[in-house]
Coordinates of C-alpha atoms and ligand atoms in Angstrom, one line a residue:
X29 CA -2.3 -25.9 -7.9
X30 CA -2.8 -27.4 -4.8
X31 CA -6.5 -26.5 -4.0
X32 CA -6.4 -28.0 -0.5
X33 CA -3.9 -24.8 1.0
X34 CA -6.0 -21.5 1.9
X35 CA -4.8 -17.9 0.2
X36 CA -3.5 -17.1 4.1
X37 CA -1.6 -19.9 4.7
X38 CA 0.3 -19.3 1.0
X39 CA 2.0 -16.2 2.4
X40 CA 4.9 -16.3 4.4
X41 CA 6.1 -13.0 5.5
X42 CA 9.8 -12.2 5.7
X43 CA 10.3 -11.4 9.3
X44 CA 13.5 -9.6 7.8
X45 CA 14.3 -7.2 10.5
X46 CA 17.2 -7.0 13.0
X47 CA 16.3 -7.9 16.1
X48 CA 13.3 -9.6 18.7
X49 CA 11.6 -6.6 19.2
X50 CA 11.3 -5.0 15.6
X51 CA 10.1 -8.9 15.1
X52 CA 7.7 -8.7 18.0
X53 CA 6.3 -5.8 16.5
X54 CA 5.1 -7.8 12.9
X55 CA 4.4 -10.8 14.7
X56 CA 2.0 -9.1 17.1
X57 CA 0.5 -7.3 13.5
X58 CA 0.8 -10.2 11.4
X59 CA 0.3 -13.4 13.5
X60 CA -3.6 -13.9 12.8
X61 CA -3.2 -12.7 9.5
X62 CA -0.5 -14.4 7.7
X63 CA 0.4 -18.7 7.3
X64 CA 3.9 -18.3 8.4
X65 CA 6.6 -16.3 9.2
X66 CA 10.4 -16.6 7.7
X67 CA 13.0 -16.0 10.3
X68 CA 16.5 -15.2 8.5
X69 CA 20.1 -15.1 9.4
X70 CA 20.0 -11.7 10.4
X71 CA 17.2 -12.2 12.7
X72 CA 18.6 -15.8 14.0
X73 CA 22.0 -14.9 14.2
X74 CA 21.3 -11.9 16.4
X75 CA 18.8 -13.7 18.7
X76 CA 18.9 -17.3 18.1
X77 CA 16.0 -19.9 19.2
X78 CA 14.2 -17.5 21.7
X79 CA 12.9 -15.7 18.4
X80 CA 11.7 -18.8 17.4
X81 CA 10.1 -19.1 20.8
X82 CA 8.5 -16.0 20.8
X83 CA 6.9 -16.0 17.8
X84 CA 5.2 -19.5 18.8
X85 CA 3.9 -17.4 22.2
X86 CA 2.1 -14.8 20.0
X87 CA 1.0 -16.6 16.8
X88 CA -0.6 -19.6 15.8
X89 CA 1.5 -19.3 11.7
X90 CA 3.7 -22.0 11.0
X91 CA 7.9 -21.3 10.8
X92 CA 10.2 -21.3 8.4
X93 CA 13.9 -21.0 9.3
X94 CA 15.7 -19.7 6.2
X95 CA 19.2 -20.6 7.1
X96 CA 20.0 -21.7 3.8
X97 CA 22.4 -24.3 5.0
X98 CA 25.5 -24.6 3.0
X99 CA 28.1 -27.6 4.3
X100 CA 29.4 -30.8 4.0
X101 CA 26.8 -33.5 3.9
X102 CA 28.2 -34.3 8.2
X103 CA 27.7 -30.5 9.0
X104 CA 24.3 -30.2 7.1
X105 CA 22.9 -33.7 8.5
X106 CA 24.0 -32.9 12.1
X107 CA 22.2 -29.0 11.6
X108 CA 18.8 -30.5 10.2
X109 CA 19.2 -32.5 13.2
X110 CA 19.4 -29.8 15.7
X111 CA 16.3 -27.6 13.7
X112 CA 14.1 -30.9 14.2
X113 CA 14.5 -29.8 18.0
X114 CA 12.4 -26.3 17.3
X115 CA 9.4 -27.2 16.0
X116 CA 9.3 -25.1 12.6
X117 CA 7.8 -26.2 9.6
X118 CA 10.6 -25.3 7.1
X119 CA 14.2 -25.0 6.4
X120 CA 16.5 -24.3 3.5
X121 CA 19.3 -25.9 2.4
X122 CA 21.4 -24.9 -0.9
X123 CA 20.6 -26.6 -3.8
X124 CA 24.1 -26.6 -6.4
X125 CA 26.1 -29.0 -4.7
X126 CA 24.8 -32.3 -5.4
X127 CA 22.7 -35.3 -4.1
X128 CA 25.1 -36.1 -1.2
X129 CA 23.3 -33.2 0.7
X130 CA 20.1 -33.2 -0.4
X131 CA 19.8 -36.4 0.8
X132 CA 20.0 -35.0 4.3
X133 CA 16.9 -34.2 3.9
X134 CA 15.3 -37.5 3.6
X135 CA 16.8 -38.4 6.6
X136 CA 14.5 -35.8 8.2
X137 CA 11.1 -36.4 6.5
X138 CA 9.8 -37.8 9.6
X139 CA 10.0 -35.4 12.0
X140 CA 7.7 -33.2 10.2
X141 CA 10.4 -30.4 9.3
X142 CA 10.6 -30.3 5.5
X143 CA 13.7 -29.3 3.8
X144 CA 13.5 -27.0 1.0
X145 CA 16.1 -26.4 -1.8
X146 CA 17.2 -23.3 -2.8
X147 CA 17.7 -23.3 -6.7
X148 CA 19.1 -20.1 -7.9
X149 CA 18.6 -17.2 -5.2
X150 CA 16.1 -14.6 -7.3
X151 CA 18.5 -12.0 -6.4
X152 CA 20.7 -13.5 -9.8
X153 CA 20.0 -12.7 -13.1
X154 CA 20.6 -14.8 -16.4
X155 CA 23.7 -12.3 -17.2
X156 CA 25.4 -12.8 -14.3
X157 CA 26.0 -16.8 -14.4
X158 CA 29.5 -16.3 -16.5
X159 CA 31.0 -14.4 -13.9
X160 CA 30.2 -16.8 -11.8
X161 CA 31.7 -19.6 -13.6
X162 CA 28.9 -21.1 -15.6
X163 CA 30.1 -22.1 -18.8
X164 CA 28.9 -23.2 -21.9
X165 CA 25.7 -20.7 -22.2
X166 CA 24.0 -22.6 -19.3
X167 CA 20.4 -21.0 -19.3
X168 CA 19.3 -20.0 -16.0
X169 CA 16.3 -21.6 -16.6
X170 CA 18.6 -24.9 -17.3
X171 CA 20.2 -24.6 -14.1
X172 CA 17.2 -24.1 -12.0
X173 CA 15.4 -27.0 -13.6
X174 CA 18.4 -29.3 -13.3
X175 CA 18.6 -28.6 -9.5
X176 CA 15.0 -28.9 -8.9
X177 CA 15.3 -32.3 -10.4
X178 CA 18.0 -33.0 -8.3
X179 CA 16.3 -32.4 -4.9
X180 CA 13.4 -33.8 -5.8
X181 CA 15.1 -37.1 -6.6
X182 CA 17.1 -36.6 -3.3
X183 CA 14.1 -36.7 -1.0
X184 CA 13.8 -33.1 -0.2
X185 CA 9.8 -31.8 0.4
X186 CA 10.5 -29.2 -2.3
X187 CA 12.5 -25.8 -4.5
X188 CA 13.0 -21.9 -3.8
X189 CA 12.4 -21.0 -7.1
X190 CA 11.1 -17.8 -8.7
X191 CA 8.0 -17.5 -9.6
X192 CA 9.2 -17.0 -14.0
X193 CA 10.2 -21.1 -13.3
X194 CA 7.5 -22.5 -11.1
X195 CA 5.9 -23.7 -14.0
X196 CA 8.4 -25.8 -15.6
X197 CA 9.7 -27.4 -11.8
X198 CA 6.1 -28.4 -11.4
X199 CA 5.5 -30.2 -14.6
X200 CA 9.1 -32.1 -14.2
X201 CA 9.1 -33.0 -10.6
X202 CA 5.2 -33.6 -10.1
X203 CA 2.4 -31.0 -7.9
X204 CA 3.3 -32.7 -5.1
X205 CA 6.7 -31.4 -4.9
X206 CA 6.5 -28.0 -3.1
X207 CA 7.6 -24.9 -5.2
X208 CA 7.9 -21.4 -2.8
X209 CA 8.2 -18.4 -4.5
X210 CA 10.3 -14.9 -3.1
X211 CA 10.7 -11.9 -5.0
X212 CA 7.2 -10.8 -5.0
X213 CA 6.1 -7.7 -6.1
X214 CA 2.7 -6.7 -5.8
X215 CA 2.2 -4.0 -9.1
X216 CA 1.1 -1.3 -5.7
X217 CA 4.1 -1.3 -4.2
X218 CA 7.9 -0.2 -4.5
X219 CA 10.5 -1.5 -3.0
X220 CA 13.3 1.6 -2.8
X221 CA 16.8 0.1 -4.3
X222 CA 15.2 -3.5 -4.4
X223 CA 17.9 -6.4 -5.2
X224 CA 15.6 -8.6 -6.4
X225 CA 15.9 -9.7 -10.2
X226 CA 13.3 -12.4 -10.9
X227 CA 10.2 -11.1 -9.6
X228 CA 6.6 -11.5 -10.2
X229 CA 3.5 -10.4 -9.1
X230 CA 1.4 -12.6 -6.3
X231 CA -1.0 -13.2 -9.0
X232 CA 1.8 -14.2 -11.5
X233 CA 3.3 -16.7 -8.9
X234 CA 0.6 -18.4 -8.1
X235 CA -1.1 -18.9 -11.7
X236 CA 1.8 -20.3 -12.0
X237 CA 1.8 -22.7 -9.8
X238 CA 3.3 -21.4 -6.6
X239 CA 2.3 -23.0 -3.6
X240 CA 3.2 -20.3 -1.6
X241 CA 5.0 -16.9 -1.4
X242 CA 7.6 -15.2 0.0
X243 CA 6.8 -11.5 0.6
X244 CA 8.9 -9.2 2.9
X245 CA 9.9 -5.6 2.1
X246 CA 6.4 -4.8 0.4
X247 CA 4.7 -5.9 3.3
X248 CA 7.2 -4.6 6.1
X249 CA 7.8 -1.2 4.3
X250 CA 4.6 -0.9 4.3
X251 CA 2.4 2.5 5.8
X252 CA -0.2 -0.4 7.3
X253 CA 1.4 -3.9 6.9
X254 CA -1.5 -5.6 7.8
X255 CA -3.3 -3.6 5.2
X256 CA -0.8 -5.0 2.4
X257 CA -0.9 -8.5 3.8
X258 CA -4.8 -8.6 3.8
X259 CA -4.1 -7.4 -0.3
X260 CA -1.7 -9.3 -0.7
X261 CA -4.0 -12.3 0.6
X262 CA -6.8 -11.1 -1.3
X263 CA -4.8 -11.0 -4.4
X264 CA -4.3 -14.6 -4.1
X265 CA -7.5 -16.0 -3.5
X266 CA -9.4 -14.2 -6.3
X267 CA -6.1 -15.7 -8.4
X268 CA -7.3 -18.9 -7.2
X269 CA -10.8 -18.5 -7.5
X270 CA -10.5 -17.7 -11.2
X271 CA -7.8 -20.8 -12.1
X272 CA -10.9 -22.7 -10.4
Ligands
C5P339 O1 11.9 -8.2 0.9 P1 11.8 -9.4 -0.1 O2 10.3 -9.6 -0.5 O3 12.7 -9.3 -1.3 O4 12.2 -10.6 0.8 C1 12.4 -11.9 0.2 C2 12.9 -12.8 1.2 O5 13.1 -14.1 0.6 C3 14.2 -12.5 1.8 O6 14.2 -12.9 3.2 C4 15.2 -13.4 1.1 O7 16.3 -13.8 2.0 C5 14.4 -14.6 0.8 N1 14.8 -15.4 -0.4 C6 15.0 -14.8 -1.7 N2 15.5 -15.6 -2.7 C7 15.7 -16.9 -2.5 C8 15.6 -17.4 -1.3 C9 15.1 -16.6 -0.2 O8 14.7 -13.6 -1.8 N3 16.1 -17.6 -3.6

């Protein structure tokens, strides 16, 4: 574990809400509490750079643009292009289609906007990789590991992974090589009709080596969101007191 990152700026909340002024709302609550906030496609789509904009005007937390970019190498190249123009911090491309673009990423290193892979989204479970056309009793696991490999190699800064594999990328692809982990759950709180499949706790994510976490329904379903975030936060930090 990377000792050096505080227990606020390991979580990102999931600005997952539909337009600027829900998102004003939890950036306004969150922006002094939280280390960054993840703008999505349904908030980016809807509202486009201004959201980025505004949440820059009211908080001093990092970005992270969760377009999960999924191209041609051409297409993805020219769009981390264009996101170097907005000043975030992070942005995701897909990981299962090869070196050719992951490499994109590399090409981007020096901007400062670091390009994350996603592995497996933590929305799929082990049983569901034959319908989707993994063969040949491919482990989840397997797959995960074999793409975190592949971005690593590739140049990009690091994995979406969940937090049951964060263990295993980090000891293949070195500490340095970022792992961020959604599908958090703190054991307090339920998510009504929740997708996720992978999930862990914020203590489970980070003794495991997470370097920081994705949380968005637990915190925005919240009664007092800044009241889970500050728990959340708390959560962490005695985690990382005790690994030492
Ligand atoms: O509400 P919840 O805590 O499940 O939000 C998780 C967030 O992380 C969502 O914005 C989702 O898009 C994102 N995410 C994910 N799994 C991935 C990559 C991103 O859940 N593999």
């Amino acid at each position: 574990m990377n000792p050096s990152i505080s227990a606020k700026d390991r979580l990102i909340f999931a600005l997952d809400v539909p337009d600027r002024e829900g998102a004003e709302k939890y950036v306004r609550l969150l922006g002094d509490v939280v280390g960054c906030f993840k703008i999505g496609l349904e908030l980016f789509i809807k509202e486009g750079p201004d959201v980025l904009k505004m949440v820059k005007e009211n908080s001093s937390a990092s970005i992270f643009l969760d377009l999960k970019l999924h191209d041609i190498p051409a297409t993805v190249r020219s769009a981390l292009r264009s996101a170097t123009t907005h000043g975030v911090r992070f942005i995701t491309i897909h990981g299962s289609d090869g070196e050719s673009i992951l490499q994109t990423a590399a090409e981007v290193k020096d901007s400062g906007l670091e390009v994350l892979a996603v592995t497996v989204l933590t929305s799929i479970s082990e049983s569901q990789l034959g319908a989707l056309g993994y063969k040949d009793n491919l482990s989840l696991s397997q797959l995960v590991l074999d793409r975190a490999r592949c971005a690593e190699k590739s140049g990009c800064a690091g994995v979406i992974c969940s937090g049951e594999e964060v263990a295993a990328i980090k000891n293949i692809c070195g500490a340095k090589f970022k792992a961020i982990v959604p599908g958090v759950r703190p054991a307090w709180g339920e998510v009504k009709a929740d997708d996720q499949s992978r999930i862990v706790t914020p203590k489970g994510a980070i003794a495991n080596g997470a370097d920081l976490i994705v949380v968005g329904r637990p915190i925005r379903d919240a009664k007092e969101p800044a009241v889970a975030a500050g728990k959340i936060i708390a959560e962490i930090e005695s985690t990382m007191t005790n690994l030492g």
